[in-house]
XYZ file of C-alpha atoms in Angstrom:
753
model
C -16.655 11.433 -20.428
C -16.168 11.444 -24.193
C -16.483 14.877 -25.950
C -19.297 13.334 -27.813
C -21.408 12.972 -24.812
C -23.590 15.931 -24.870
C -24.594 15.512 -28.512
C -25.135 11.692 -27.996
C -27.433 12.528 -24.928
C -29.420 15.090 -27.142
C -29.918 12.516 -29.832
C -30.637 9.863 -27.194
C -33.408 11.897 -25.707
C -35.367 11.850 -28.851
C -35.116 8.102 -29.209
C -35.484 6.946 -25.744
C -37.443 3.664 -24.637
C -38.674 3.402 -21.012
C -40.064 0.052 -20.173
C -42.894 -0.250 -17.513
C -41.348 2.258 -15.083
C -42.156 5.425 -13.378
C -39.482 6.960 -15.588
C -40.273 8.840 -18.796
C -37.911 10.104 -21.440
C -38.142 13.503 -19.652
C -37.381 11.827 -16.261
C -34.012 10.784 -17.317
C -32.273 13.858 -16.211
C -34.307 14.024 -12.874
C -34.131 11.892 -9.818
C -35.247 8.432 -9.541
C -38.403 7.704 -7.666
C -37.525 4.340 -6.040
C -34.739 4.535 -3.574
C -34.899 1.386 -1.912
C -31.409 0.548 -0.503
C -31.385 -3.273 -0.541
C -32.913 -6.217 -2.539
C -34.359 -9.156 -0.779
C -35.711 -11.802 -3.188
C -38.199 -14.539 -2.956
C -36.599 -18.028 -1.836
C -34.809 -19.597 -4.579
C -33.035 -23.005 -4.050
C -30.039 -23.523 -6.348
C -28.963 -27.022 -7.356
C -25.585 -28.221 -7.007
C -24.665 -30.114 -10.242
C -21.129 -31.227 -11.426
C -19.374 -28.525 -13.121
C -16.518 -28.679 -15.569
C -13.261 -27.004 -16.340
C -12.189 -25.970 -19.820
C -8.643 -24.591 -20.796
C -8.551 -21.654 -23.052
C -7.863 -22.629 -26.663
C -5.318 -19.899 -26.731
C -3.259 -20.320 -23.550
C -0.886 -17.497 -22.679
C 2.097 -19.801 -23.264
C 4.227 -17.003 -24.177
C 4.504 -16.199 -20.443
C 5.428 -18.543 -17.636
C 2.332 -17.419 -15.687
C -0.546 -14.898 -15.349
C -2.315 -13.374 -12.377
C -4.324 -10.695 -10.917
C -7.275 -10.780 -13.357
C -9.731 -8.072 -13.723
C -12.868 -7.598 -15.953
C -12.677 -4.267 -17.749
C -16.011 -2.600 -18.500
C -15.641 -3.240 -22.339
C -15.721 -7.061 -21.586
C -12.012 -7.734 -21.886
C -9.915 -9.263 -19.142
C -6.774 -7.673 -17.697
C -3.936 -9.863 -16.335
C -0.549 -9.312 -15.113
C 2.620 -11.417 -15.712
C 3.604 -13.340 -12.513
C 4.862 -16.787 -11.520
C 4.874 -18.897 -8.288
C 8.379 -20.318 -7.437
C 8.936 -23.905 -6.026
C 9.266 -22.623 -2.283
C 5.801 -20.907 -2.534
C 6.835 -17.290 -2.979
C 6.269 -15.524 -6.167
C 7.632 -13.252 -8.720
C 5.641 -10.379 -10.351
C 6.561 -8.366 -13.540
C 5.351 -5.241 -14.982
C 4.090 -6.357 -18.337
C 0.158 -6.495 -18.738
C -1.918 -8.432 -21.070
C -5.571 -8.455 -22.340
C -7.791 -11.413 -23.066
C -10.508 -10.409 -25.525
C -13.468 -12.676 -26.200
C -14.073 -13.916 -29.847
C -16.544 -12.345 -32.033
C -19.425 -14.587 -30.591
C -18.578 -13.614 -27.078
C -16.451 -16.766 -26.192
C -13.581 -16.320 -23.666
C -12.356 -20.079 -24.259
C -11.710 -19.028 -27.931
C -10.333 -15.410 -26.948
C -7.054 -13.914 -28.109
C -4.199 -12.185 -26.084
C -2.801 -8.671 -26.623
C 0.015 -7.021 -24.947
C -0.911 -3.551 -23.392
C 1.022 -0.816 -21.597
C 3.171 -2.111 -18.853
C 2.963 -0.896 -15.291
C 4.807 2.307 -14.997
C 8.439 3.059 -14.106
C 8.072 5.384 -10.903
C 10.361 8.262 -10.994
C 10.633 11.115 -8.639
C 12.871 13.892 -7.966
C 14.717 14.107 -4.533
C 17.304 16.313 -3.146
C 20.410 14.271 -1.950
C 24.281 13.731 -1.979
C 26.438 10.666 -2.303
C 29.669 10.037 -0.325
C 31.374 6.577 -0.806
C 28.365 3.930 -0.750
C 26.052 6.137 1.188
C 23.157 8.316 -0.224
C 21.743 11.077 1.922
C 18.272 12.141 1.147
C 17.519 15.683 2.408
C 14.182 16.353 0.788
C 11.426 14.215 -0.790
C 7.914 14.463 -1.695
C 5.218 12.020 -0.577
C 5.475 10.328 -3.901
C 9.271 10.502 -3.681
C 9.141 8.732 -0.332
C 6.887 6.026 -1.562
C 9.589 5.278 -4.335
C 12.286 5.231 -1.771
C 10.454 2.756 0.082
C 10.331 0.216 -2.467
C 13.072 -2.207 -3.470
C 15.418 -2.214 -6.549
C 15.457 1.392 -6.979
C 17.883 3.179 -9.327
C 19.629 6.505 -8.629
C 20.391 8.745 -11.574
C 21.425 12.437 -12.071
C 24.538 14.621 -12.920
C 27.665 12.823 -11.983
C 25.933 9.522 -10.793
C 27.662 6.364 -11.970
C 25.218 4.628 -14.435
C 23.602 1.587 -12.652
C 23.667 2.875 -9.210
C 21.064 1.296 -7.053
C 19.783 1.306 -3.344
C 20.744 -1.785 -1.642
C 19.206 -0.969 1.776
C 17.974 1.667 4.223
C 20.607 2.628 6.861
C 18.678 5.483 8.863
C 15.663 6.703 7.224
C 12.803 8.938 8.298
C 9.182 8.467 7.696
C 9.338 11.199 4.947
C 12.011 9.393 3.065
C 14.909 11.677 4.267
C 17.911 9.893 5.729
C 20.664 7.785 4.640
C 20.622 4.560 2.163
C 23.415 2.133 1.297
C 24.367 1.939 -2.667
C 25.918 -0.811 -4.758
C 28.958 1.212 -5.609
C 31.147 4.032 -4.234
C 31.157 7.571 -5.705
C 31.028 11.247 -4.753
C 28.086 13.458 -5.762
C 27.403 16.976 -4.078
C 24.102 17.888 -2.950
C 21.771 18.346 -5.954
C 18.431 17.157 -7.436
C 18.478 13.375 -8.157
C 16.108 11.043 -9.720
C 15.097 7.880 -7.871
C 13.144 5.252 -10.029
C 11.709 1.787 -9.852
C 9.591 -0.342 -12.009
C 6.160 -0.899 -10.449
C 5.521 -4.793 -10.508
C 3.562 -5.490 -7.367
C 2.597 -9.004 -5.970
C -0.350 -9.219 -3.403
C -1.910 -5.749 -3.696
C -5.025 -3.699 -3.689
C -6.998 -3.406 -7.103
C -10.248 -2.291 -8.383
C -12.118 -1.277 -11.415
C -13.194 2.269 -10.571
C -16.640 3.771 -11.119
C -15.443 5.731 -14.159
C -14.092 2.531 -15.785
C -10.353 2.960 -14.999
C -8.456 0.491 -13.126
C -6.281 1.250 -9.755
C -3.280 -0.807 -8.437
C -2.277 0.166 -4.980
C 0.626 -1.269 -2.666
C 2.006 -4.725 -2.750
C 3.594 -7.121 -0.404
C 6.487 -7.615 -2.749
C 7.820 -5.652 -5.837
C 9.386 -7.183 -8.845
C 11.165 -10.350 -9.421
C 13.634 -9.936 -6.706
C 11.162 -11.638 -4.194
C 12.039 -9.236 -1.326
C 9.076 -8.487 1.045
C 9.076 -4.655 1.236
C 5.269 -3.819 1.822
C 5.145 -1.583 -1.103
C 3.292 1.866 -1.252
C 3.467 2.675 -4.968
C -0.116 3.298 -6.511
C -1.000 3.803 -10.263
C -4.246 4.091 -12.111
C -4.671 2.660 -15.778
C -7.082 4.084 -18.432
C -7.849 1.373 -20.917
C -9.157 3.955 -23.457
C -5.672 5.581 -23.770
C -3.563 2.516 -22.688
C -1.707 4.649 -20.275
C -0.809 4.078 -16.610
C -0.535 7.095 -14.323
C 1.327 7.121 -11.130
C -0.353 8.514 -8.080
C 0.998 9.345 -4.539
C -0.205 6.992 -1.622
C -2.041 8.505 1.383
C 0.596 10.525 3.122
C -0.899 10.025 6.696
C -0.142 6.227 6.450
C 3.295 7.196 7.507
C 2.152 8.169 10.961
C 2.368 4.669 12.438
C 5.869 4.202 10.855
C 9.269 4.729 12.290
C 12.783 4.548 11.029
C 13.299 2.807 7.755
C 9.642 1.793 7.276
C 7.516 4.533 5.857
C 4.387 4.740 3.803
C 3.245 0.948 3.535
C 0.330 -0.143 1.981
C 1.445 -3.734 1.486
C -0.786 -6.641 0.705
C -3.844 -4.587 1.332
C -7.430 -5.011 0.652
C -9.846 -2.485 -0.990
C -13.449 -1.749 -1.916
C -15.542 0.299 -3.922
C -18.252 1.812 -1.920
C -21.996 2.249 -2.847
C -21.387 5.736 -3.839
C -18.277 4.831 -6.040
C -15.694 5.802 -3.623
C -12.357 3.925 -3.668
C -11.578 2.837 -0.132
C -7.945 1.418 0.645
C -6.510 -0.056 3.864
C -2.848 0.150 4.946
C -2.162 -3.546 5.738
C 0.019 -2.989 8.656
C -1.942 -0.643 10.826
C -5.531 0.327 11.627
C -5.612 3.204 8.978
C -7.817 3.255 5.901
C -8.262 6.117 3.160
C -10.878 7.370 0.752
C -9.791 8.496 -2.669
C -11.336 11.544 -4.265
C -10.822 10.749 -7.981
C -11.584 14.425 -8.915
C -8.849 15.864 -6.803
C -6.729 12.691 -6.483
C -6.455 13.350 -2.817
C -6.871 11.021 0.119
C -8.949 11.261 3.293
C -8.328 9.257 6.360
C -11.211 7.193 7.753
C -12.196 4.721 10.589
C -8.717 4.643 12.045
C -9.676 5.595 15.777
C -12.609 2.865 15.726
C -10.675 -0.140 14.030
C -10.445 -2.900 16.524
C -7.297 -4.135 15.329
C -4.665 -3.602 12.480
C -5.991 -4.506 8.882
C -3.350 -7.180 7.966
C -4.785 -10.254 6.269
C -8.055 -9.038 6.291
C -10.624 -8.921 3.364
C -13.548 -6.365 2.735
C -17.054 -7.393 1.655
C -19.524 -4.925 0.673
C -23.068 -5.493 2.058
C -26.549 -4.641 0.638
C -26.841 -1.739 3.395
C -23.764 -0.157 1.909
C -21.646 -1.183 5.036
C -18.371 -3.211 4.763
C -17.907 -6.315 6.757
C -14.424 -7.763 7.758
C -13.286 -10.519 9.911
C -10.479 -9.750 12.316
C -7.235 -11.626 11.975
C -5.168 -10.272 14.727
C -7.460 -9.466 17.750
C -6.500 -6.425 19.893
C -2.946 -5.429 19.270
C -3.002 -3.571 22.509
C -2.410 -6.961 24.259
C 0.185 -7.985 21.417
C 3.390 -6.933 22.882
C 6.854 -8.140 23.540
C 8.503 -8.071 26.956
C 12.046 -7.302 27.285
C 13.691 -8.548 30.712
C 17.367 -8.445 31.746
C 19.768 -10.304 34.421
C 20.586 -6.993 35.741
C 18.627 -6.109 39.056
C 16.542 -3.121 38.681
C 17.145 -2.930 34.877
C 13.845 -3.603 33.019
C 11.544 -4.908 32.210
C 10.822 -3.061 28.864
C 8.011 -3.339 26.642
C 8.111 -3.562 22.700
C 6.018 -3.567 19.825
C 6.567 -7.018 17.906
C 8.272 -6.452 14.611
C 9.192 -9.172 12.037
C 11.072 -12.105 11.645
C 12.087 -13.142 8.125
C 13.610 -16.067 6.289
C 16.876 -14.399 4.647
C 16.112 -13.874 1.056
C 12.933 -15.695 1.045
C 9.730 -15.019 2.975
C 8.777 -12.730 5.866
C 6.631 -13.997 8.789
C 3.978 -11.386 9.044
C 3.932 -10.121 12.683
C 4.747 -6.521 12.080
C 2.617 -4.087 14.161
C 2.387 -0.387 14.160
C 5.536 1.360 14.918
C 7.838 -1.453 13.926
C 10.585 -1.599 11.320
C 11.930 -4.367 9.441
C 15.346 -5.573 8.306
C 15.374 -7.720 5.186
C 18.330 -9.875 5.987
C 21.353 -10.302 8.370
C 23.467 -7.766 6.272
C 20.871 -5.093 6.840
C 20.855 -5.852 10.337
C 24.616 -5.632 10.825
C 24.730 -2.229 9.160
C 23.127 -0.960 12.279
C 24.951 -3.155 14.929
C 28.439 -4.656 15.247
C 26.901 -7.909 16.533
C 29.502 -8.414 19.370
C 27.771 -11.508 20.586
C 25.485 -10.755 23.553
C 23.598 -13.747 24.329
C 19.902 -13.736 24.977
C 16.722 -15.702 24.399
C 14.004 -14.821 21.766
C 10.561 -16.386 22.261
C 8.333 -15.855 19.287
C 4.939 -17.263 19.755
C 6.163 -20.356 21.784
C 9.319 -20.773 19.360
C 12.374 -20.454 21.427
C 15.816 -20.045 20.277
C 19.178 -18.708 21.295
C 19.987 -15.192 19.751
C 22.677 -12.546 20.102
C 22.318 -8.803 20.218
C 24.832 -6.488 19.223
C 26.283 -3.185 21.081
C 24.563 -0.126 19.373
C 26.649 2.418 17.632
C 26.137 5.915 18.267
C 24.094 6.150 15.076
C 22.014 3.216 16.164
C 21.362 4.705 19.573
C 20.087 7.711 17.738
C 17.948 5.814 15.513
C 14.912 5.644 17.957
C 16.751 3.125 20.208
C 16.067 0.168 17.787
C 17.493 -3.173 19.144
C 18.501 -5.693 16.502
C 18.150 -9.413 17.276
C 19.670 -12.112 15.308
C 18.680 -15.669 15.779
C 21.915 -17.709 15.173
C 20.249 -21.271 15.325
C 18.573 -22.967 12.621
C 14.651 -22.782 13.539
C 11.922 -24.639 11.954
C 8.689 -22.862 11.994
C 5.376 -24.908 11.440
C 5.121 -24.041 7.683
C 7.308 -24.881 4.787
C 8.417 -21.588 3.587
C 12.189 -21.573 2.301
C 12.851 -24.720 4.712
C 14.333 -24.753 8.166
C 18.142 -23.860 7.296
C 17.624 -20.095 6.855
C 18.781 -17.813 9.734
C 16.031 -15.432 10.902
C 16.328 -11.874 11.710
C 13.959 -9.390 13.511
C 13.722 -5.761 14.564
C 12.409 -4.716 17.686
C 11.345 -1.091 18.023
C 11.046 -0.635 21.770
C 8.495 1.727 23.267
C 11.005 2.129 26.012
C 13.750 2.525 23.390
C 15.835 5.253 25.151
C 16.069 3.475 28.368
C 16.682 -0.051 26.846
C 19.594 1.529 24.714
C 21.096 3.163 27.846
C 20.915 -0.162 29.662
C 22.802 -2.069 26.742
C 25.365 0.538 26.570
C 25.718 0.531 30.333
C 25.810 -3.172 30.737
C 27.658 -4.645 27.737
C 27.325 -8.189 29.000
C 23.775 -8.033 29.971
C 21.805 -11.132 29.234
C 18.515 -10.060 27.363
C 15.297 -12.148 27.157
C 12.639 -11.081 24.703
C 9.122 -12.823 25.089
C 6.378 -12.562 22.519
C 3.202 -13.633 24.017
C 0.330 -15.326 22.483
C -2.721 -13.353 21.434
C -4.947 -13.007 24.338
C -7.894 -11.172 22.805
C -10.919 -12.736 20.994
C -9.962 -13.873 17.604
C -13.366 -14.422 16.449
C -14.374 -10.784 16.181
C -15.805 -9.057 13.130
C -16.390 -5.544 12.410
C -18.585 -3.417 10.206
C -17.371 -0.084 8.513
C -20.118 2.554 8.024
C -19.391 5.104 5.240
C -22.076 7.489 6.711
C -20.253 7.819 10.028
C -16.785 6.826 8.801
C -16.609 4.421 11.569
C -15.980 0.818 12.573
C -18.215 -1.163 14.983
C -18.525 -4.706 16.047
C -20.340 -7.280 13.857
C -20.203 -9.903 16.482
C -18.413 -13.094 16.924
C -18.001 -15.596 14.010
C -18.280 -18.245 16.899
C -15.721 -20.381 15.334
C -12.183 -19.233 14.772
C -11.443 -18.321 11.073
C -7.969 -16.843 11.283
C -5.563 -18.733 13.652
C -2.912 -17.355 15.698
C 0.001 -18.623 13.710
C -0.494 -17.580 10.119
C -3.626 -15.287 10.784
C -4.707 -16.014 7.074
C -8.389 -16.294 6.133
C -9.999 -17.029 2.886
C -12.975 -15.332 0.858
C -16.073 -13.875 2.367
C -18.559 -14.094 -0.429
C -21.835 -12.203 -0.209
C -24.635 -14.519 -1.627
C -28.080 -13.328 -3.047
C -30.060 -14.006 -0.048
C -27.985 -11.395 1.962
C -25.768 -13.984 3.553
C -22.002 -13.875 3.551
C -20.118 -17.031 3.279
C -16.780 -16.485 5.236
C -13.931 -19.143 4.864
C -11.279 -19.919 7.606
C -7.662 -20.305 6.895
C -5.779 -23.467 8.247
C -8.634 -24.096 10.665
C -11.032 -25.178 8.061
C -13.823 -23.525 9.619
C -16.283 -21.552 7.901
C -19.047 -19.188 9.289
C -22.162 -17.401 7.794
C -22.976 -13.802 8.311
C -26.726 -12.846 7.941
C -26.415 -9.044 6.825
C -30.187 -8.392 7.107
C -30.334 -9.578 10.886
C -26.596 -8.948 11.796
C -26.162 -12.300 13.165
C -23.480 -15.121 12.447
C -23.942 -18.893 12.457
C -21.567 -21.723 12.068
C -20.883 -22.992 8.561
C -19.671 -26.405 7.505
C -16.294 -27.530 7.966
C -13.931 -28.401 5.291
C -12.718 -31.990 5.185
C -9.819 -33.505 6.832
C -8.422 -35.645 3.976
C -6.183 -38.707 4.839
C -2.538 -38.250 4.096
C -3.209 -34.541 3.354
C -4.702 -32.976 6.421
C -7.084 -30.406 7.226
C -8.329 -28.431 4.250
C -8.995 -24.643 4.293
C -8.327 -21.445 2.576
C -5.384 -19.696 4.081
C -5.615 -17.195 1.447
C -7.406 -18.013 -1.726
C -10.460 -17.176 -3.917
C -14.137 -17.740 -3.942
C -16.608 -16.563 -6.556
C -20.437 -16.256 -6.763
C -21.975 -18.419 -9.485
C -25.117 -17.136 -11.441
C -27.336 -19.580 -9.460
C -26.125 -18.279 -5.919
C -23.728 -21.045 -4.950
C -20.151 -20.164 -4.003
C -17.311 -21.667 -5.926
C -14.080 -22.046 -3.596
C -10.655 -23.509 -3.646
C -9.037 -25.196 -0.563
C -5.900 -26.934 0.128
C -4.171 -28.376 3.475
C -2.336 -26.126 5.614
C -0.678 -23.003 4.352
C 0.700 -23.078 0.722
C 0.646 -26.850 0.656
C -0.663 -28.878 -2.329
C -3.023 -30.473 -3.570
C -5.864 -28.060 -4.631
C -9.406 -29.088 -4.051
C -12.595 -27.253 -5.443
C -16.042 -27.138 -3.788
C -19.398 -25.485 -4.147
C -21.175 -24.100 -1.322
C -25.053 -24.170 -1.615
C -25.857 -22.032 1.426
C -25.945 -25.056 3.822
C -23.108 -27.568 2.533
C -20.032 -27.990 0.839
C -19.698 -30.487 -2.306
C -16.503 -31.181 -3.808
C -16.331 -30.539 -7.578
C -13.959 -31.475 -10.428
C -10.619 -29.867 -9.778
C -8.219 -28.420 -12.537
C -5.473 -30.195 -14.350
C -2.099 -30.266 -12.304
C -4.013 -29.805 -9.076
C -1.494 -31.986 -7.269
C 1.038 -28.922 -7.702
C -1.355 -26.161 -6.720
C -2.544 -24.538 -3.462
C -5.429 -22.186 -2.811
C -3.170 -19.012 -2.219
C -2.025 -19.094 -5.698
C -5.145 -19.154 -7.440
C -7.365 -16.252 -8.457
C -10.914 -16.186 -9.780
C -13.087 -13.832 -12.002
C -16.870 -13.742 -12.778
C -17.035 -13.475 -16.556
C -20.282 -11.999 -18.296
C -20.882 -15.477 -19.699
C -21.573 -16.916 -16.208
C -18.208 -18.844 -16.303
C -15.513 -18.449 -13.760
C -11.875 -17.677 -14.915
C -9.230 -19.075 -12.688
C -5.637 -18.428 -12.973
C -2.834 -20.091 -10.865
C 0.417 -17.927 -11.635
C 0.983 -20.399 -14.477
C 0.181 -20.172 -18.242
C -2.639 -22.562 -17.936
C -6.127 -20.480 -17.596
C -9.026 -22.532 -16.956
C -12.894 -21.472 -17.210
C -15.304 -23.142 -14.943
C -18.861 -23.806 -16.179
C -21.215 -24.642 -13.484
C -23.548 -27.729 -13.737
C -26.523 -25.522 -12.840
C -26.667 -22.713 -15.122
C -30.012 -21.142 -13.887
C -30.562 -18.063 -11.907
C -33.383 -16.532 -10.117
C -34.972 -13.654 -12.506
C -35.241 -11.460 -9.617
C -31.471 -11.135 -9.369
C -31.241 -9.980 -13.064
C -30.528 -6.511 -14.082
C -33.555 -4.548 -15.358
C -33.344 -2.058 -18.066
C -35.710 0.775 -17.753
C -34.710 3.372 -20.027
C -32.447 2.780 -23.117
C -31.866 4.143 -26.626
C -33.935 2.879 -29.446
C -31.151 3.521 -32.142
C -27.315 3.736 -31.545
C -24.318 4.935 -33.771
C -20.896 3.568 -33.838
C -18.451 5.647 -31.715
C -21.092 7.547 -29.802
C -21.907 7.580 -26.022
C -25.333 6.975 -24.394
C -26.873 6.742 -21.250
C -28.891 3.842 -19.988
C -31.174 3.404 -16.736
C -32.411 0.511 -14.655
C -32.215 -1.480 -11.553
C -29.606 -3.975 -10.261
C -26.951 -2.990 -12.764
C -24.391 -3.900 -10.020
C -25.621 -7.339 -9.421
C -26.403 -9.145 -6.068
C -22.532 -9.103 -4.929
C -19.164 -8.177 -5.590
C -18.589 -11.346 -7.335
C -15.139 -12.920 -6.687
C -13.360 -12.391 -3.520
C -10.163 -13.490 -1.929
C -8.635 -13.329 1.755
C -6.698 -9.822 1.518
C -4.215 -10.082 -1.413
C -6.246 -9.920 -4.528
C -9.453 -8.126 -5.499
C -11.458 -8.877 -8.737
C -14.839 -7.527 -7.925
C -17.236 -7.067 -10.891
C -20.317 -5.178 -9.252
C -20.649 -2.975 -12.224
C -22.812 -3.119 -15.480
C -21.719 -4.396 -18.797
C -23.641 -3.514 -21.934
C -23.651 -6.322 -24.488
C -24.957 -5.946 -28.018
C -25.495 -8.769 -30.349
C -26.228 -8.586 -33.789
C -29.437 -10.683 -34.605
C -28.594 -11.687 -38.029
C -24.884 -12.681 -37.555
C -24.880 -13.447 -33.831
C -21.948 -11.495 -33.360
C -21.279 -10.057 -29.938
C -20.064 -6.574 -29.139
C -19.488 -5.072 -25.702
C -19.746 -1.495 -25.061
C -17.450 0.130 -22.617
C -19.388 1.377 -19.596
C -18.297 4.256 -17.392
C -19.463 6.910 -14.926
C -21.813 4.574 -12.946
C -24.122 6.277 -10.807
C -24.128 3.721 -8.106
C -21.835 0.708 -7.128
C -23.984 -0.623 -4.340
C -25.031 -4.470 -4.393
C -28.412 -6.312 -4.163
C -30.326 -3.040 -4.659
C -33.500 -1.944 -6.214
C -32.258 1.658 -6.372
C -32.791 3.028 -9.973
C -29.284 3.927 -11.368
C -27.631 4.809 -14.650
C -24.505 4.340 -16.337
C -22.982 5.572 -19.866
C -21.948 3.320 -22.731
C -19.584 3.809 -25.705
C -20.756 1.989 -28.716
C -17.611 0.477 -30.456
C -16.699 1.968 -33.895
C -16.261 -1.603 -35.047
C -20.041 -2.703 -34.278
C -21.959 -4.162 -37.061
C -25.144 -2.390 -38.223
C -28.593 -3.763 -38.363
C -31.214 -5.124 -35.822
C -29.713 -6.194 -32.527
C -30.550 -7.010 -28.954
C -29.132 -4.960 -25.969
C -28.400 -6.572 -22.507
C -27.027 -5.327 -19.407
C -24.917 -7.885 -17.439
C -23.812 -8.023 -13.943
C -21.886 -10.909 -12.523
C -22.590 -13.253 -15.287
C -26.493 -12.633 -15.135
C -27.988 -10.721 -18.334
C -31.080 -8.417 -18.492
C -33.925 -9.107 -20.449
C -32.907 -8.294 -24.107
C -34.035 -4.904 -25.415
C -34.482 -4.537 -29.171
C -32.275 -1.873 -30.782
C -31.087 -0.788 -34.129
C -27.436 -0.117 -34.719
C -26.966 2.470 -37.541
C -24.185 2.373 -39.915
C -22.754 5.991 -39.229
C -23.454 8.779 -36.755
C -24.973 10.981 -39.436
C -27.548 8.476 -40.833
C -31.300 9.163 -40.430
């Protein structure tokens, strides 16, 4: 809170207007009398009319692309520099930019300003260097998260400038262990600094209840395009324009073994109704709650989560619970079987790990307890690859592979077997092409026995079988913040996440309490009735001749003011072209698409609901488009209602405002798992009646973040110092729907009478 808050509240209490409610000026500091937890409105039938796309007049052509858009509580839009590469992968950069609407509130005519870049994460560790090997003997949780990134730099007394970590050799979950460096040197044990620029791609993000922004994790980091399952986290303060690194949940490491500690990865997140930030670990069943006062994490829901969180998105419901559609089924049935040609030796069981295209993309089948090798070089640091022949079967894909004889170091490293597929393999998706060798790491549950068998029988033939999922892949789950547990939400009836890519699209809450959940390459959709806890089958995306089945294998959806849902779809996985649809509660109607759609696919798109009721869409390019729906109407029952507001405001001061539905009927824009752009928080907009000039006031410290609720809530707003004096109107805007305007007077300075 600002230092002027107490004086402002005192002044406000003398000039407070309350409108037709049970509240009075005196009741502002008391409890609200209406505590209903959900808001069911009278039936409203939206119209589906052709919408239109408009490019920004001031495109960010100074960058090759922008992504990860978030609406700040002062009406500005924060974006990250990022670009999609020809093979479908992406590069992300730490520089951040803000789009500010013009003086009339137009985003089409907005202007760009560079703000503070994402932080350089630096942590002190205790270690020594011998040749090209760094040995770390001590690291904090934050230090371990920096060590788990890619592209780190090592500095300190006696360290050669430009020293970088190339790969992990033998690393514990706490970050201690050995790492391979890019140059040879000798440094005795002493404090060293490990640092890396935080530039995540596919990560968790949110605008917090206090108005700050959080970034957490990432599937990749930086422009080196190496999938590392990032565990770095940072919070941005728009007032001070400063990013502050924070430590990730330390307990996420408990599902990790050697070389793979603390991942959050391409995780989803959600702001719960009470304002708590909830974050998943993408590669396990674990989730965490962040206390913003103590900056500490608490584990939640792990024991009751049906499957791992990977590829799932989270949707906040009117009752405060969180809905997710499972993408992996029950991992208890998702194991590898290792057999041998030696009588009485084996079989062994293993948790499946990762197959990755060298230097390009990683096929996401990592499970709790697994570790990953980014390429063959990293694999050969653990094995001498003497050519034992076996068969690797991964989800029906069979290839010859070779296993190496483990070194003594390898045998001690939790008996991790390294499998290298030495024939070209074509997987059913165009990620890097078919001419790349695949590598994978198998962390055996019977590791010691497996390693002993390999050492005792150096010519042993090994067969590794990865069975198909056998559990119900239509399961959905509900998280209850009151109990901190997950429970089933029933079957989606149709399969949304397929068993190859395991990707889904957005799940968007509509004002009638239903959730429109989109499938991935299956093209299926399902509708969840949050008031009656039941699923029904939704419309199927079309199968387009010469393109194939459309779906949303990662991609955005956004709630329009009239209750329709705007979505993108494309054939298969990361395959152009891009189509745009509106869903009206029953059917899908194809809309005009954006320029260049023949080169775009749904996963590279991101949407954001603007306070104008338009939808901003980014595509990892410098072309930013705004969608204006053909039907701009909305049900008045969905609009915020101002109950108590100041009669006069002064530049630079902070005020309290009260009412209902300040958080809107939904989170707004959703995605599969990689992007979160929720806008379920109030914006305060003041328009000067004489000039028509628009000023957004920064809101913060919202009392409630729940959606579709009649609960009486409040927030604080800071009046800009640049605001024009005179008679004005004040509106509270949530997800593009404004409240009825309140007449106020803006004074010229704080001391005026």
